[in-house]
Amino acid sequence: MISYALKRIIRSWKLFAALLLGMTLATTFFGGINVAADTIGKQFVDQQLSTSPIDFTLNPNGPLPSITSINNVRSKLVALDGISHVEAQGTLSDVRNFTLPQVRAIEDSSLAWNHMSPNIQLAKSQALEFENGNYAVGQNLTYTISGYPPSQNYNITLKIAGLVHPDAYAQSFLGLGFGFRGPTPGGLSVSPYYQNVLIVSWERTFVPILQSTSGIMNPSGMSSYIDVFLDRNRLITPWDVSGSATTVKGISDKVANIASQNGFAENDLITNQLQGLGQAIFFLRIPFLIFSIPVIFIAWYVGKTVSQASYNLRRKEIGLLMTKGFSRTQLYRHFITEAVLIGLISGAIGLALAYLLNPFFISVLNGNYNGGVFLNLTTAAMTVVFALFLTLLAIRSPASQAAAMDPAQALREYVYLEDVRPSKKRGAIAAFSLGLYKIILLALGINFLVLGGRGFSYGFLIAILFAVLAILDLGLTFVGPFLFLYGAVNLSSGLAFRFHRLFSKISQRLIGDIATLSSKSVFRNPRRAASTVFLVALIAGYSIWVIGDLASMEDYTARQTLTRVGADIRISNLSGLSNATTIIRQITGWTNVTAATPEVENWFNTPSQGAQMRVRAVDPTAWPNTAYYENGWFSTSPRTLFDIMKGDNSTIILERAVATHYDIKEGGNVTIPVSSGTLVNLRVIGFFGPDYSSSSSPFTNPFGSSFFQPLGWSYVPLGVVGLHPTFFAAPQYSVLVKAKNTSTDKLASSIQDAYPLTSVQSSSPSSASQNGTNSIFSGLLNVLRLGTIFAAAAAGIGVGTVAYTGFKEREKETTMISVRGLSYRQLLGLLITEVLPLVIFALVLAAVVGIITVRGDTLALDSLSNQDFYALLSPRRIAFPMAEQVILSSIIGLLLLGVFLPAIFSARKN
């Protein structure tokens, strides 16, 4: 059976090409994400473990050990399997005056020498001082080993023979800068170390000291310990860090046993790290796999669709096999065997493509490609098994239907599998109802997760109702739009048919009256038409949803960063207005600075007891040309308001919520008590910010009384300080900078270097995504974005296969039409008109659902941030920038290729 199945696949490869391509795409995506995750995981493990070069440290558990005891322990440790290196270290400290640098004694074979320059052998009593030390070369330093009684004190004089430079690894190896030897917080430091240390020889300096002081009771000022290093390359596997931690813990127990038998105590520096890294990598991989589920689902659906089409083209073969004695079970097993072969082939091809495209997938996951591909046997096997499982799952139902086909009907020319069973509407009605409920909530911007928090304000029963609706809302968040599409497609066949007839009438102008045949042909098989519409609507709606949400999220992040910084760059931590003015005068001469302006901020009491409002004093001339602001922030044109400020220093642009709460109208007065106790009257010329006066407090305090608390700020002219010198009691001074033709991060770095005592903020979103958490989150979003491309390619294959199947089944019919005088252009138009209206109908349906979903997600997320003034000031909005439009256009192009290519191929053949 295997040989026959293999011959069938090779000879009739066109029947299996669509299934093979679809499974290969899904496998490539799945394997690429996992191979990239393994590579990034290895980089992550190596980076984290590089901060802890030492695996175990053995400290004396009592009196200072003898050199014989140290060598005995070392020999036993080296004999353990998994130990790659063991070395001893010693220390000398100035315990009398605490003024001399600490002394580290390291062996000639110490790993530290490979990370220090120069790498030389020191003679007895010679020492190397770390550069930037306090002592000169050639200077002698005397250390005292204190004993009891004091008559047993031992003095050692060291001569500084030169300077040594340790790299970051050596600093961590020696435990510099943090006062302990172990994992360095935050990773290897590239900043200068601050400890002054001397390096001496273990063999020629410290061992003689150890031998000379062996008769001193409880000597202070010296210590020794043993460092143990594992064969990490052999013992630690990044794809199974938790298993590696178990192996390492076993070695640690053996080391601890040897240590306890010889008067030492073991300090395990790596096992806890590995356990934490194992959990981190596990939780890193799970989101990548979860975010791949939509692509896997679409690949499964495409595989199922193309399998149905393929088996329909093989009706005669199925009928002949049955007439020759094949039972239904044997026929089903034959289909399963074919699927196994297809799964193995697609798994191998997908794994190879994942390996070759590994640099691309690593960049998608925000990793760093360093020229190596990390593919382990577990990931390779898992990828092939995934392809096999997905293929079997996709063909299971179509293969069962094909095996159950009646031989007499299978040998007939025009019998469709889909027409055998009546369409069931109950599932479609239920899916449509649930999906419609979610779509209505999204369209209205209703978020029961927020309303549930406010439900107690309306009573206990209402709160319970809101809680139940919130749970339902949460459950439908991810599947609701898909349920709506599924139900709408299966219940709107009549609407799709009318749309198809309308499109056919329009096509009559191009290909003639023959276009009317297209509607009759395509709706001979309503199940296949519905399957095509759902497939296109699913991938198009999913793509619009994902890409729209991601683009809107990135747009919101960029605008939020600008809003919070206030301009391209903000310079703060300034001593006064004169300091700000000096910086402005200097940096405005830079070629990459367009403008700069000062900003002074302070808090003032409002008429309400305990409430305060912020006021920012700005230069009315320079601020509009420098600061960041959006349309709608001000009650009228910002430039008009600031032009009024230029001529009147007793004006204020009042925060809108404050004005609403205190019923202050434009043209009214605001009285502000300044630090000297004087009351300053300011005329309101406009308003700034959103009006949250009636909605800010109840959400945060649903059980207690609510009160108004200003969240934003108001603007006054900087000249008010000249009129009232005590206007600001303890102001905060800043400088806003507008960049020109340069990276704001680079400009911010240059400003920070020029003014090291200030604090410089950049508005570049990249500066906020440098930390690991944001980088991982960005990688997850890129997985979603990339998944839409793979899913669209798979969907295009599905649409093309379904279309080609329909054309192939009616090959005799189209040939007869061509013989009767139908031109190539008319035949091509007829074939395209059969499928293209279904695709357009699905795209329209998907666009409506996708945009409603993006809008609903935007409103829902905004409703969760009603206590953040910056979020209220720059709320989320639907954004489809050019890059996202190109991606969506590419996806639509892939779907349309599934219409045009089969039509062109079939028309040319005819």
PDB file of C-alpha atoms in Angstrom, residues 339 343 386-396:
ATOM      1  CA  ALA A 339      -1.445  11.746   4.020  1.00  0.00           C
ATOM      2  CA  GLY A 343       3.042  14.993   6.034  1.00  0.00           C
ATOM      3  CA  PHE A 386       3.492  18.642  13.737  1.00  0.00           C
ATOM      4  CA  ALA A 387       3.376  18.438   9.927  1.00  0.00           C
ATOM      5  CA  LEU A 388       2.268  14.815  10.085  1.00  0.00           C
ATOM      6  CA  PHE A 389      -0.421  15.498  12.688  1.00  0.00           C
ATOM      7  CA  LEU A 390      -1.761  18.575  10.863  1.00  0.00           C
ATOM      8  CA  THR A 391      -1.949  16.693   7.552  1.00  0.00           C
ATOM      9  CA  LEU A 392      -3.794  13.750   9.082  1.00  0.00           C
ATOM     10  CA  LEU A 393      -6.169  16.093  10.875  1.00  0.00           C
ATOM     11  CA  ALA A 394      -6.871  17.990   7.649  1.00  0.00           C
ATOM     12  CA  ILE A 395      -7.685  14.935   5.504  1.00  0.00           C
ATOM     13  CA  ARG A 396      -9.501  12.872   8.132  1.00  0.00           C
TER      14      ARG A 396
END
